[in-house]
Short mmCIF file of C-alpha atoms and ligand atoms in Angstrom, two decimals:
data_model
loop_
_atom_site.label_atom_id
_atom_site.label_comp_id
_atom_site.label_asym_id
_atom_site.label_seq_id
_atom_site.Cartn_x
_atom_site.Cartn_y
_atom_site.Cartn_z
CA MET A 29 62.09 174.65 9.91
CA GLU A 30 59.31 172.55 11.46
CA ILE A 31 58.40 169.50 9.36
CA GLN A 32 55.45 167.23 10.03
CA GLN A 33 55.56 163.86 8.25
CA ILE A 34 52.25 162.12 7.47
CA PRO A 35 52.89 158.64 6.05
CA SER A 36 50.23 156.89 3.99
CA VAL A 37 48.26 154.27 5.93
CA ILE A 38 46.50 152.68 2.97
CA ASN A 39 47.46 149.41 1.34
CA PRO A 40 46.82 149.86 -2.40
CA ASP A 41 46.61 146.07 -2.90
CA GLN A 42 43.40 146.05 -0.87
CA HIS A 43 41.52 148.57 -3.00
CA GLN A 44 40.42 148.45 -6.62
CA VAL A 45 40.11 151.33 -9.06
CA GLY A 46 36.69 153.05 -8.94
CA LEU A 47 37.61 156.40 -10.41
CA VAL A 48 39.40 157.40 -13.60
CA HIS A 49 41.02 160.80 -13.79
CA ILE A 50 42.08 162.64 -16.96
CA GLY A 51 44.76 165.30 -16.48
CA LEU A 52 47.49 163.87 -14.25
CA GLY A 53 49.08 167.24 -13.45
CA ALA A 54 50.46 168.55 -10.18
CA PHE A 55 47.04 169.97 -9.24
CA HIS A 56 45.33 166.57 -9.41
CA ARG A 57 48.09 164.92 -7.40
CA GLY A 58 48.02 167.63 -4.73
CA HIS A 59 44.23 168.03 -4.55
CA GLN A 60 41.84 165.25 -5.59
CA ALA A 61 44.35 162.43 -4.96
CA MET A 62 45.04 163.84 -1.48
CA TYR A 63 41.29 163.84 -0.68
CA LEU A 64 40.97 160.25 -1.94
CA GLU A 65 43.99 159.24 0.15
CA LYS A 66 42.29 160.60 3.29
CA THR A 67 38.95 159.00 2.38
CA LEU A 68 40.49 155.59 1.72
CA ALA A 69 42.42 155.81 4.99
CA GLN A 70 39.16 156.29 6.91
CA HIS A 71 36.68 154.17 5.00
CA GLY A 72 38.56 151.84 2.67
CA GLY A 73 36.56 150.81 -0.39
CA ASP A 74 37.32 150.44 -4.08
CA TRP A 75 38.02 154.03 -4.87
CA MET A 76 41.61 154.01 -6.04
CA ILE A 77 42.38 156.27 -9.00
CA ALA A 78 43.59 155.35 -12.48
CA SER A 79 44.98 158.60 -13.78
CA ALA A 80 45.86 159.57 -17.32
CA ASN A 81 47.68 162.24 -19.26
CA ILE A 82 46.35 162.76 -22.75
CA ARG A 83 49.12 164.49 -24.64
CA SER A 84 51.99 165.80 -22.57
CA ASN A 85 54.23 164.36 -19.89
CA TYR A 86 54.96 160.77 -20.70
CA GLN A 87 57.92 161.10 -18.35
CA LEU A 88 55.72 161.71 -15.30
CA VAL A 89 53.76 158.53 -16.01
CA GLU A 90 57.02 156.58 -16.15
CA GLN A 91 58.40 158.22 -13.02
CA LEU A 92 55.25 157.37 -11.08
CA GLU A 93 55.47 153.77 -12.21
CA VAL A 94 59.11 153.57 -11.08
CA ALA A 95 58.05 154.99 -7.68
CA ASN A 96 55.26 152.38 -7.43
CA TYR A 97 52.69 155.21 -7.60
CA CYS A 98 53.72 156.62 -4.26
CA TYR A 99 54.70 160.29 -4.09
CA PRO A 100 55.10 163.08 -1.54
CA VAL A 101 53.05 166.28 -1.35
CA VAL A 102 54.93 169.08 0.39
CA GLU A 103 52.49 171.58 1.91
CA TYR A 104 54.08 174.90 2.83
CA THR A 105 52.13 176.83 5.47
CA ASP A 106 54.95 179.39 5.38
CA SER A 107 58.72 179.31 5.06
CA GLN A 108 59.09 177.81 8.55
CA HIS A 109 56.30 175.20 8.67
CA LEU A 110 55.61 172.41 6.28
CA VAL A 111 53.86 169.09 6.09
CA VAL A 112 55.09 166.19 3.97
CA ARG A 113 52.18 163.92 3.08
CA GLU A 114 52.69 160.56 1.42
CA ILE A 115 50.07 159.69 -1.21
CA LYS A 116 49.27 156.21 -2.52
CA ALA A 117 45.74 156.77 -3.86
CA ILE A 118 46.80 156.46 -7.51
CA LYS A 119 46.89 152.81 -8.51
CA HIS A 120 47.87 153.20 -12.10
CA ALA A 121 48.80 155.88 -14.60
CA PHE A 122 48.42 155.95 -18.39
CA PHE A 123 49.88 158.07 -21.13
CA ALA A 124 47.00 158.21 -23.59
CA GLY A 125 49.14 159.90 -26.24
CA ASN A 126 50.29 156.43 -27.17
CA GLN A 127 47.84 154.08 -28.82
CA ALA A 128 48.35 150.99 -26.66
CA GLU A 129 47.93 152.92 -23.43
CA ARG A 130 44.94 154.78 -24.82
CA GLN A 131 43.24 151.42 -25.38
CA GLN A 132 44.07 150.38 -21.81
CA LEU A 133 42.67 153.65 -20.53
CA LEU A 134 39.47 153.19 -22.56
CA ALA A 135 39.16 149.63 -21.21
CA GLN A 136 39.46 150.99 -17.66
CA MET A 137 36.89 153.72 -18.36
CA SER A 138 34.49 151.18 -19.89
CA ALA A 139 34.80 148.70 -17.02
CA ALA A 140 31.71 148.38 -14.79
CA SER A 141 33.96 148.97 -11.76
CA THR A 142 34.64 152.55 -12.87
CA LYS A 143 31.93 154.71 -11.33
CA ILE A 144 33.29 158.22 -11.79
CA VAL A 145 35.48 160.02 -14.35
CA THR A 146 37.06 163.24 -13.04
CA LEU A 147 38.74 165.90 -15.16
CA THR A 148 41.46 168.53 -14.78
CA VAL A 149 42.19 169.36 -18.40
CA THR A 150 42.20 173.19 -17.96
CA GLU A 151 39.64 175.50 -19.54
CA LYS A 152 40.89 174.94 -23.09
CA GLY A 153 40.63 171.16 -22.78
CA TYR A 154 36.83 171.40 -23.10
CA TYR A 155 36.98 173.05 -26.56
CA LEU A 156 34.21 175.47 -25.66
CA SER A 157 33.84 179.06 -26.71
CA PRO A 158 34.91 180.82 -23.47
CA SER A 159 32.12 183.40 -23.57
CA SER A 160 29.15 181.30 -24.77
CA GLY A 161 30.15 177.81 -23.64
CA ASP A 162 29.31 176.32 -27.10
CA LEU A 163 31.43 173.41 -28.38
CA LEU A 164 33.97 174.49 -31.03
CA LEU A 165 32.88 171.99 -33.67
CA ASP A 166 35.43 173.22 -36.19
CA ASN A 167 38.42 173.00 -33.84
CA PRO A 168 40.89 170.52 -35.42
CA ALA A 169 41.03 168.27 -32.32
CA ILE A 170 37.22 168.03 -32.22
CA VAL A 171 37.05 167.47 -36.00
CA HIS A 172 39.55 164.63 -35.48
CA ASP A 173 37.44 163.04 -32.72
CA ILE A 174 34.28 163.29 -34.84
CA GLU A 175 36.04 161.60 -37.76
CA HIS A 176 37.92 159.03 -35.63
CA PRO A 177 35.64 158.17 -32.70
CA ASP A 178 37.67 155.05 -31.89
CA ALA A 179 41.01 156.85 -31.63
CA PRO A 180 40.06 159.96 -29.64
CA LYS A 181 42.58 162.66 -28.84
CA THR A 182 40.55 164.79 -26.46
CA ALA A 183 39.13 164.06 -23.00
CA LEU A 184 35.67 164.58 -24.51
CA GLY A 185 36.37 161.97 -27.18
CA LEU A 186 37.60 159.48 -24.58
CA ILE A 187 34.47 159.99 -22.47
CA VAL A 188 32.10 159.60 -25.43
CA ASN A 189 33.95 156.49 -26.64
CA ALA A 190 33.91 154.84 -23.20
CA LEU A 191 30.22 155.67 -22.73
CA LYS A 192 29.47 154.16 -26.15
CA GLN A 193 31.18 150.92 -25.10
CA ARG A 194 29.28 150.86 -21.81
CA HIS A 195 25.98 151.52 -23.59
CA SER A 196 26.53 148.74 -26.11
CA GLN A 197 27.53 146.27 -23.36
CA GLY A 198 24.62 147.19 -21.09
CA ILE A 199 26.93 148.65 -18.40
CA PRO A 200 25.49 151.65 -16.55
CA ALA A 201 27.07 155.04 -17.28
CA PHE A 202 29.70 156.62 -15.04
CA THR A 203 29.36 160.08 -13.52
CA VAL A 204 31.54 162.85 -14.99
CA LEU A 205 33.00 165.35 -12.52
CA SER A 206 34.82 168.42 -13.84
CA CYS A 207 37.44 169.89 -11.49
CA ASP A 208 38.40 172.85 -13.65
CA ASN A 209 38.00 176.57 -12.98
CA MET A 210 34.97 177.17 -15.20
CA PRO A 211 31.57 178.61 -14.34
CA HIS A 212 28.94 175.85 -13.89
CA ASN A 213 31.62 173.38 -14.87
CA GLY A 214 29.19 170.44 -14.74
CA ILE A 215 26.82 172.07 -17.22
CA ARG A 216 29.70 173.14 -19.45
CA THR A 217 31.12 169.62 -19.44
CA LYS A 218 27.70 168.18 -20.27
CA ASN A 219 27.37 170.60 -23.20
CA ALA A 220 30.81 169.66 -24.46
CA VAL A 221 30.28 165.88 -24.16
CA LEU A 222 26.78 166.04 -25.67
CA GLY A 223 27.97 168.35 -28.47
CA LEU A 224 30.59 165.81 -29.51
CA ALA A 225 28.28 162.82 -29.05
CA ARG A 226 25.58 164.45 -31.20
CA ALA A 227 28.10 165.00 -33.98
CA GLN A 228 28.96 161.28 -33.83
CA ASP A 229 25.74 159.43 -33.07
CA ALA A 230 22.39 160.98 -32.13
CA SER A 231 21.04 157.93 -30.30
CA LEU A 232 24.20 157.65 -28.19
CA ALA A 233 23.84 161.35 -27.37
CA ALA A 234 20.25 160.80 -26.23
CA TRP A 235 21.38 157.92 -23.97
CA ILE A 236 24.16 160.08 -22.48
CA GLU A 237 21.75 162.93 -21.89
CA ALA A 238 19.36 160.65 -20.04
CA GLN A 239 21.92 158.55 -18.13
CA VAL A 240 25.01 160.57 -17.26
CA ALA A 241 25.20 162.90 -14.25
CA PHE A 242 27.52 165.89 -14.55
CA PRO A 243 27.78 167.44 -11.07
CA SER A 244 29.59 170.78 -10.78
CA SER A 245 32.46 171.33 -8.38
CA MET A 246 34.63 174.14 -7.07
CA VAL A 247 38.27 173.22 -6.48
CA ASP A 248 40.83 175.32 -4.66
CA ARG A 249 44.48 174.86 -3.80
CA ILE A 250 47.46 176.79 -5.11
CA VAL A 251 49.77 174.18 -6.65
CA PRO A 252 52.46 175.89 -8.75
CA ALA A 253 54.33 174.12 -11.54
CA LEU A 254 57.81 173.12 -10.36
CA SER A 255 61.04 174.53 -11.75
CA ALA A 256 64.50 173.00 -11.27
CA GLU A 257 65.11 175.65 -8.63
CA ASP A 258 61.94 174.63 -6.75
CA LEU A 259 63.14 171.01 -6.74
CA ARG A 260 66.47 172.14 -5.25
CA LYS A 261 64.62 174.12 -2.57
CA ILE A 262 62.40 171.15 -1.69
CA GLU A 263 65.49 168.98 -1.38
CA ALA A 264 67.19 171.56 0.83
CA ASP A 265 64.10 171.87 3.06
CA THR A 266 63.10 168.20 3.26
CA GLY A 267 65.76 165.99 1.73
CA ILE A 268 63.19 164.79 -0.85
CA THR A 269 64.67 164.18 -4.30
CA THR A 270 61.84 162.29 -6.02
CA PRO A 271 60.87 164.00 -9.30
CA THR A 272 57.15 163.29 -8.78
CA VAL A 273 56.98 165.51 -5.69
CA VAL A 274 54.17 168.10 -5.53
CA LYS A 275 54.56 171.47 -3.81
CA CYS A 276 51.54 173.43 -2.64
CA GLU A 277 50.03 175.63 0.03
CA ALA A 278 48.42 174.16 3.17
CA PHE A 279 44.96 175.49 2.23
CA CYS A 280 42.70 173.09 0.36
CA GLN A 281 39.00 173.22 -0.53
CA TRP A 282 36.65 171.13 -2.65
CA VAL A 283 32.94 171.83 -2.89
CA VAL A 284 31.02 169.21 -4.86
CA GLU A 285 27.41 169.10 -6.00
CA GLU A 286 25.65 166.07 -4.53
CA ASN A 287 24.68 164.23 -7.72
CA PHE A 288 26.33 160.79 -7.98
CA PRO A 289 23.74 158.22 -9.05
CA THR A 290 26.55 155.68 -9.56
CA GLY A 291 27.85 156.08 -6.00
CA ARG A 292 30.83 158.02 -4.68
CA PRO A 293 33.62 157.89 -2.09
CA GLN A 294 32.73 159.23 1.38
CA TRP A 295 34.59 162.39 0.56
CA GLU A 296 32.98 164.43 3.32
CA SER A 297 35.04 162.51 5.88
CA ALA A 298 38.12 164.03 4.24
CA GLY A 299 36.69 167.54 4.45
CA VAL A 300 35.02 167.80 1.03
CA GLN A 301 31.86 169.95 1.20
CA MET A 302 28.96 168.11 -0.47
CA VAL A 303 26.24 170.65 -1.35
CA ASP A 304 23.10 171.01 -3.48
CA ASP A 305 24.42 173.95 -5.46
CA VAL A 306 28.05 175.03 -5.88
CA SER A 307 27.41 178.20 -7.84
CA THR A 308 27.85 180.64 -4.94
CA TYR A 309 31.22 179.11 -3.99
CA GLU A 310 32.26 178.92 -7.61
CA THR A 311 31.50 182.54 -8.54
CA MET A 312 33.15 183.78 -5.37
CA LYS A 313 36.31 181.78 -6.01
CA LEU A 314 36.54 182.52 -9.73
CA ARG A 315 36.10 186.27 -9.31
CA MET A 316 37.93 186.82 -6.03
CA LEU A 317 40.84 184.34 -6.15
CA ASN A 318 41.32 183.67 -9.83
CA GLY A 319 40.35 187.22 -10.82
CA SER A 320 43.00 188.63 -8.45
CA HIS A 321 45.50 186.09 -9.77
CA SER A 322 44.92 187.29 -13.33
CA LEU A 323 45.28 190.95 -12.28
CA LEU A 324 48.59 190.02 -10.66
CA ALA A 325 49.61 188.03 -13.74
CA TYR A 326 49.36 190.90 -16.25
CA LEU A 327 49.71 194.07 -14.18
CA GLY A 328 52.27 192.45 -11.86
CA GLN A 329 54.47 191.40 -14.77
CA LEU A 330 54.10 194.82 -16.42
CA ALA A 331 55.23 196.32 -13.09
CA GLY A 332 58.34 194.13 -13.20
CA TYR A 333 57.44 191.29 -10.80
CA GLN A 334 57.88 187.61 -11.48
CA ASN A 335 55.94 185.76 -8.84
CA VAL A 336 52.81 186.31 -6.77
CA ALA A 337 54.45 186.79 -3.36
CA GLN A 338 56.98 189.28 -4.77
CA ALA A 339 54.20 191.39 -6.31
CA MET A 340 52.27 191.26 -3.02
CA LYS A 341 55.19 192.98 -1.29
CA SER A 342 54.20 196.18 -3.13
CA SER A 343 51.69 197.93 -0.87
CA ASP A 344 50.11 199.55 -3.96
CA ILE A 345 49.41 196.16 -5.52
CA ARG A 346 48.10 194.76 -2.25
CA LYS A 347 45.74 197.72 -1.81
CA PHE A 348 44.68 197.47 -5.44
CA LEU A 349 43.67 193.83 -4.95
CA GLU A 350 41.87 194.69 -1.74
CA HIS A 351 39.88 197.31 -3.65
CA TYR A 352 39.22 194.97 -6.52
CA MET A 353 37.82 192.31 -4.21
CA GLN A 354 36.00 194.47 -1.71
CA GLN A 355 34.75 197.38 -3.81
CA GLU A 356 34.27 195.87 -7.26
CA ILE A 357 33.65 192.15 -6.79
CA ALA A 358 31.97 191.88 -3.39
CA PRO A 359 28.91 193.88 -4.60
CA THR A 360 28.43 191.34 -7.42
CA LEU A 361 28.37 188.38 -4.98
CA THR A 362 24.94 188.98 -3.56
CA ALA A 363 24.50 185.48 -2.12
CA CYS A 364 27.28 186.05 0.44
CA THR A 365 27.28 188.34 3.47
CA ALA A 366 29.65 191.33 3.60
CA GLU A 367 31.41 189.72 6.55
CA GLU A 368 32.00 186.41 4.72
CA LEU A 369 33.43 188.28 1.75
CA LEU A 370 35.70 190.41 3.92
CA THR A 371 37.08 187.33 5.68
CA TYR A 372 37.49 185.48 2.38
CA SER A 373 39.33 188.36 0.73
CA GLN A 374 41.65 188.81 3.72
CA GLN A 375 42.47 185.09 3.68
CA LEU A 376 43.26 185.32 -0.01
CA LEU A 377 45.70 188.18 0.50
CA THR A 378 47.50 186.09 3.15
CA ARG A 379 47.57 183.07 0.83
CA PHE A 380 49.04 185.19 -1.97
CA GLU A 381 51.77 186.38 0.42
CA ASN A 382 53.07 182.84 0.95
CA ASP A 383 56.58 183.29 -0.41
CA SER A 384 57.48 179.61 -0.24
CA LEU A 385 55.27 178.89 -3.24
CA GLN A 386 57.22 180.85 -5.87
CA HIS A 387 54.05 180.92 -7.97
CA GLN A 388 55.15 182.34 -11.32
CA LEU A 389 52.98 185.09 -12.79
CA SER A 390 53.80 183.81 -16.27
CA GLN A 391 52.09 180.51 -15.40
CA ILE A 392 48.88 182.29 -14.38
CA ALA A 393 49.05 184.56 -17.47
CA MET A 394 48.66 181.57 -19.81
CA ASP A 395 45.32 181.03 -21.58
CA GLY A 396 43.94 184.46 -20.70
CA SER A 397 41.28 184.25 -23.40
CA GLN A 398 39.89 181.12 -21.72
CA LYS A 399 40.08 182.45 -18.17
CA LEU A 400 39.13 186.11 -18.23
CA PRO A 401 35.43 185.83 -19.20
CA GLN A 402 34.57 184.09 -15.90
CA ARG A 403 37.23 185.83 -13.81
CA TRP A 404 36.66 189.47 -14.83
CA LEU A 405 34.26 190.01 -17.67
CA THR A 406 30.94 188.72 -16.34
CA GLY A 407 31.59 190.70 -13.13
CA LEU A 408 32.57 193.76 -15.17
CA GLU A 409 29.39 193.46 -17.22
CA GLU A 410 27.30 193.41 -14.04
CA GLN A 411 29.15 196.43 -12.64
CA LEU A 412 28.78 198.36 -15.92
CA ASN A 413 25.04 197.78 -15.83
CA LYS A 414 24.82 198.88 -12.21
CA GLN A 415 27.21 201.75 -11.78
CA GLY A 416 28.79 202.41 -15.12
CA SER A 417 32.42 201.51 -14.46
CA SER A 418 34.80 199.21 -12.63
CA ALA A 419 38.24 200.80 -12.50
CA ALA A 420 40.37 197.86 -11.32
CA ILE A 421 38.97 195.37 -13.83
CA GLU A 422 39.22 197.98 -16.59
CA LEU A 423 42.90 198.51 -15.78
CA GLY A 424 43.26 194.72 -15.88
CA VAL A 425 41.68 194.52 -19.35
CA ALA A 426 43.83 197.37 -20.71
CA GLY A 427 46.88 195.71 -19.11
CA TRP A 428 46.05 192.35 -20.68
CA LEU A 429 45.71 193.86 -24.16
CA PHE A 430 48.93 195.85 -23.71
CA TYR A 431 50.70 192.69 -22.48
CA ILE A 432 49.52 190.88 -25.63
CA GLN A 433 50.66 193.74 -27.84
CA GLN A 434 54.13 193.76 -26.28
CA ALA A 435 54.44 189.98 -26.68
CA ALA A 436 53.23 190.19 -30.30
CA GLN A 437 55.74 192.93 -31.14
CA GLN A 438 58.57 190.94 -29.55
CA LYS A 439 57.33 187.66 -31.10
CA ILE A 440 57.04 185.99 -27.69
CA SER A 441 54.30 183.39 -27.27
CA ILE A 442 51.52 184.16 -24.77
CA ASN A 443 50.51 180.47 -24.59
CA ASP A 444 46.88 180.99 -25.47
CA PRO A 445 44.71 179.03 -27.91
CA LEU A 446 43.57 182.36 -29.41
CA GLU A 447 47.14 183.69 -29.70
CA ALA A 448 47.06 184.07 -33.50
CA GLU A 449 43.74 185.95 -33.45
CA LEU A 450 44.79 188.17 -30.53
CA PHE A 451 48.18 188.97 -32.06
CA ALA A 452 46.52 189.92 -35.36
CA LEU A 453 44.12 192.21 -33.48
CA VAL A 454 46.80 194.11 -31.54
CA LEU A 455 49.24 194.35 -34.46
CA ALA A 456 46.80 195.73 -37.06
CA GLN A 457 47.10 199.38 -38.14
CA TYR A 458 44.67 201.70 -36.36
CA SER A 459 44.42 205.47 -36.35
CA ASN A 460 44.10 205.51 -32.53
CA SER A 461 43.71 203.34 -29.43
CA PHE A 462 39.93 203.74 -29.47
CA GLU A 463 39.90 201.80 -32.75
CA LEU A 464 42.29 199.18 -31.41
CA ILE A 465 40.23 198.61 -28.25
CA SER A 466 36.98 198.50 -30.29
CA ALA A 467 38.49 195.85 -32.54
CA CYS A 468 39.66 193.76 -29.56
CA LEU A 469 36.30 194.02 -27.79
CA SER A 470 34.64 192.69 -30.93
CA GLN A 471 36.40 189.35 -30.32
CA GLN A 472 33.16 187.67 -29.26
CA GLU A 473 34.68 184.42 -28.08
CA VAL A 474 36.10 186.47 -25.21
CA PHE A 475 34.08 189.66 -24.69
CA PRO A 476 30.31 189.83 -24.08
CA SER A 477 28.53 191.52 -26.99
CA SER A 478 27.28 194.33 -24.71
CA MET A 479 30.86 195.62 -24.40
CA THR A 480 31.48 195.88 -28.14
CA THR A 481 29.24 198.94 -28.43
CA ASN A 482 29.89 200.52 -25.03
CA ARG A 483 31.63 203.74 -26.18
CA ALA A 484 32.21 205.03 -22.65
CA LEU A 485 33.99 201.80 -21.69
CA ILE A 486 36.05 201.79 -24.88
CA THR A 487 37.06 205.41 -24.28
CA ARG A 488 38.24 204.63 -20.74
CA LEU A 489 40.12 201.50 -21.86
CA ALA A 490 41.76 203.44 -24.69
CA ALA A 491 42.97 206.12 -22.24
CA LEU A 492 44.44 203.43 -19.96
CA PHE A 493 46.04 201.72 -22.95
CA ASP A 494 47.61 205.02 -24.07
CA ALA A 495 48.96 205.58 -20.56
CA LEU A 496 50.50 202.10 -20.52
CA GLN A 497 52.06 202.70 -23.93
CA ALA A 498 53.43 206.04 -22.70
CA LYS A 499 55.05 204.09 -19.83
CA GLU A 500 53.13 206.05 -17.20
CA ASP A 501 53.71 204.87 -13.64
CA LEU A 502 51.65 201.69 -13.37
CA LEU A 503 51.57 201.65 -9.58
CA GLY A 504 50.24 205.21 -9.74
CA MET A 505 47.54 204.02 -12.15
CA MET A 506 46.64 201.32 -9.64
CA ARG A 507 46.36 203.91 -6.89
CA ASN A 508 44.07 205.97 -9.13
CA ALA A 509 41.90 202.96 -9.85
CA CYS A 510 41.34 202.58 -6.11
CA LYS A 511 40.38 206.25 -5.80
CA SER A 512 37.92 206.13 -8.65
CA ALA A 513 36.35 203.03 -7.13
CA HIS A 514 35.80 205.12 -3.99
CA ASN A 515 34.31 208.02 -5.96
CA ASN A 516 31.72 205.70 -7.45
CA HIS A 517 30.25 204.99 -4.05
C1 CS2 B 629 45.53 180.16 -11.23
C2 CS2 B 629 44.89 178.89 -10.66
O1 CS2 B 629 46.93 179.47 -13.00
C3 CS2 B 629 45.88 180.05 -12.70
O2 CS2 B 629 45.16 180.55 -13.54
O3 CS2 B 629 44.67 181.24 -11.01
O4 CS2 B 629 45.53 177.75 -11.07
C4 CS2 B 629 44.80 178.94 -9.12
O5 CS2 B 629 46.08 178.83 -8.55
C5 CS2 B 629 43.92 177.85 -8.59
O6 CS2 B 629 42.66 177.93 -9.18
C6 CS2 B 629 43.79 177.93 -7.08
O7 CS2 B 629 42.79 177.09 -6.63
#
C-alpha cells in the first residue's frame, strides 16, 4: 500500500469566515472544503467556512469541535494507492436543529463578512416538485417556515431570514451557490428561495430578486457514506481512527458559473473551472454519471449486488452501462463531441470499478423520485421524440417501479419523500401491468406529462415489468436492451 500524506499548511487563526455552508455531510467535507483548503493554502484570505447541519447529525458537529475542526480525507485511487489529506478549512460548525445554535448560524449568515452561502442539502432539501421545479408550498416544512419565519427549519427559510436581516440593516446580500445534483441548480435555488420569500413578504422577495446572485455549479466526487466496516478498513489501511474521517475517490471536479458580485475565493488556483455556463457539464454529468449510478442502484440490486464495484464485475452490467451512455445518452448531449463523450464514459466505468470505495447501491437508490427526472426522464423524453424508444432507460424505469413494488409488499422503506404515494400506486389493484404502469406514469411530480399518454412506451414498460415479476433473467434482459439499442440505429 502506497500512502501519500498531505498535511494542511493553513493557520485557521489567520483567516476569518467568509462562506457559510448548509449541509455538513461527507460530500461537503471531501469536496468544497478540500477546494477551499487548497485555495487558502495558495492565496490566504478570509474564506474559512462556517458549516451547519440543519436536522441530522449533531454528533458530527460535536466530533469536529473535539478535533478542533481538523479532519482527514482519505482519497483512494485504487486498493494500492491512497492520499491522506488534512483539512482545516472549516472554522466552525453548527447544529441548527437546536435553537441556540440556529440563532448563532443566522447571526453568522447575516454578518457583513459572509459573502457566500453554499448548499449541499440533496435534491429534496429544496422542496421543489422534481419535474417542474415549482416550490411545494403545501409541504409541512415550507408551511412551517412561512408561519414561523424567525425559527426556520429549512435551508430556504434560513437563507430568507438571513437576507431579511441583511436587508433591514443595510448589509449587501450574499451570493447563494447550490452544490447539489439538480439541473440548472442556480435557477432552481432562486425559484425556491423566491417562492418562500414571496409567501412571507413581497417587498423582501423583490429585494432578493434584484440583489442576490444564484450561480449554478456542477459538483463531482464519489464520497460514499461510511459504515463501521469502512472505518475499520480505513484504520487498517492508514491507522486513522478519527470518526470525522472522509473516504472518497481521487477524482474531483467542480465547475462553477462566474457570477459572484460579492466576491469569491480564487478557486481556480485549486482547479475549480470557472465558466460562463455550466449547463453542458451539468447535463453530461447528471445523465452519464448519475444516470448510470441509478441504473446500477435498482437493476444492480435486483440482480443481487450490493455495491457499485461488485456490480461492475458483471460484464453484462458493464456492457449495459456502456450502451446506456454511448448509444442512448451521448446522442442527447449535442454540445459535446463524440470523442469527449467516449473518453468521459470510459473514465466513468473505471471510476465505478474502484473497489476500495464500497459505494452501497442502497445509498444511491434513495430519493429516486427526486433524482430520476434529471438523470433519466428528460433524456428519455428526448429519445422518445427522436427515435421512439430507449431500451436501457426503459429497463431502468421498469426496474425502479418493480423495486418499489417489492419494497412496498415487504414493508421496507425506500427512503423517498414520495414513498407513501409511490407505495399506494404500486400496491393498488389493477387488471394488468399496463394499467399499473399507466397509473405510475400519471405521477406528474416525477414523470413528464408526454409520457402519461404514450401507449407504446407504456406497453413496452408493462412487458418489462411482467418479465421482472416472472423472475426472468435480468442480465439477459440487459443484454437484450443493448441489442435493441443497436437495432434502432
Ligand atoms: C450518487 C451521487 O447517491 C447518488 O445519487 O449518484 O451522490 C454521486 O456519487 C455523486 O453525484 C458523484 O459526484
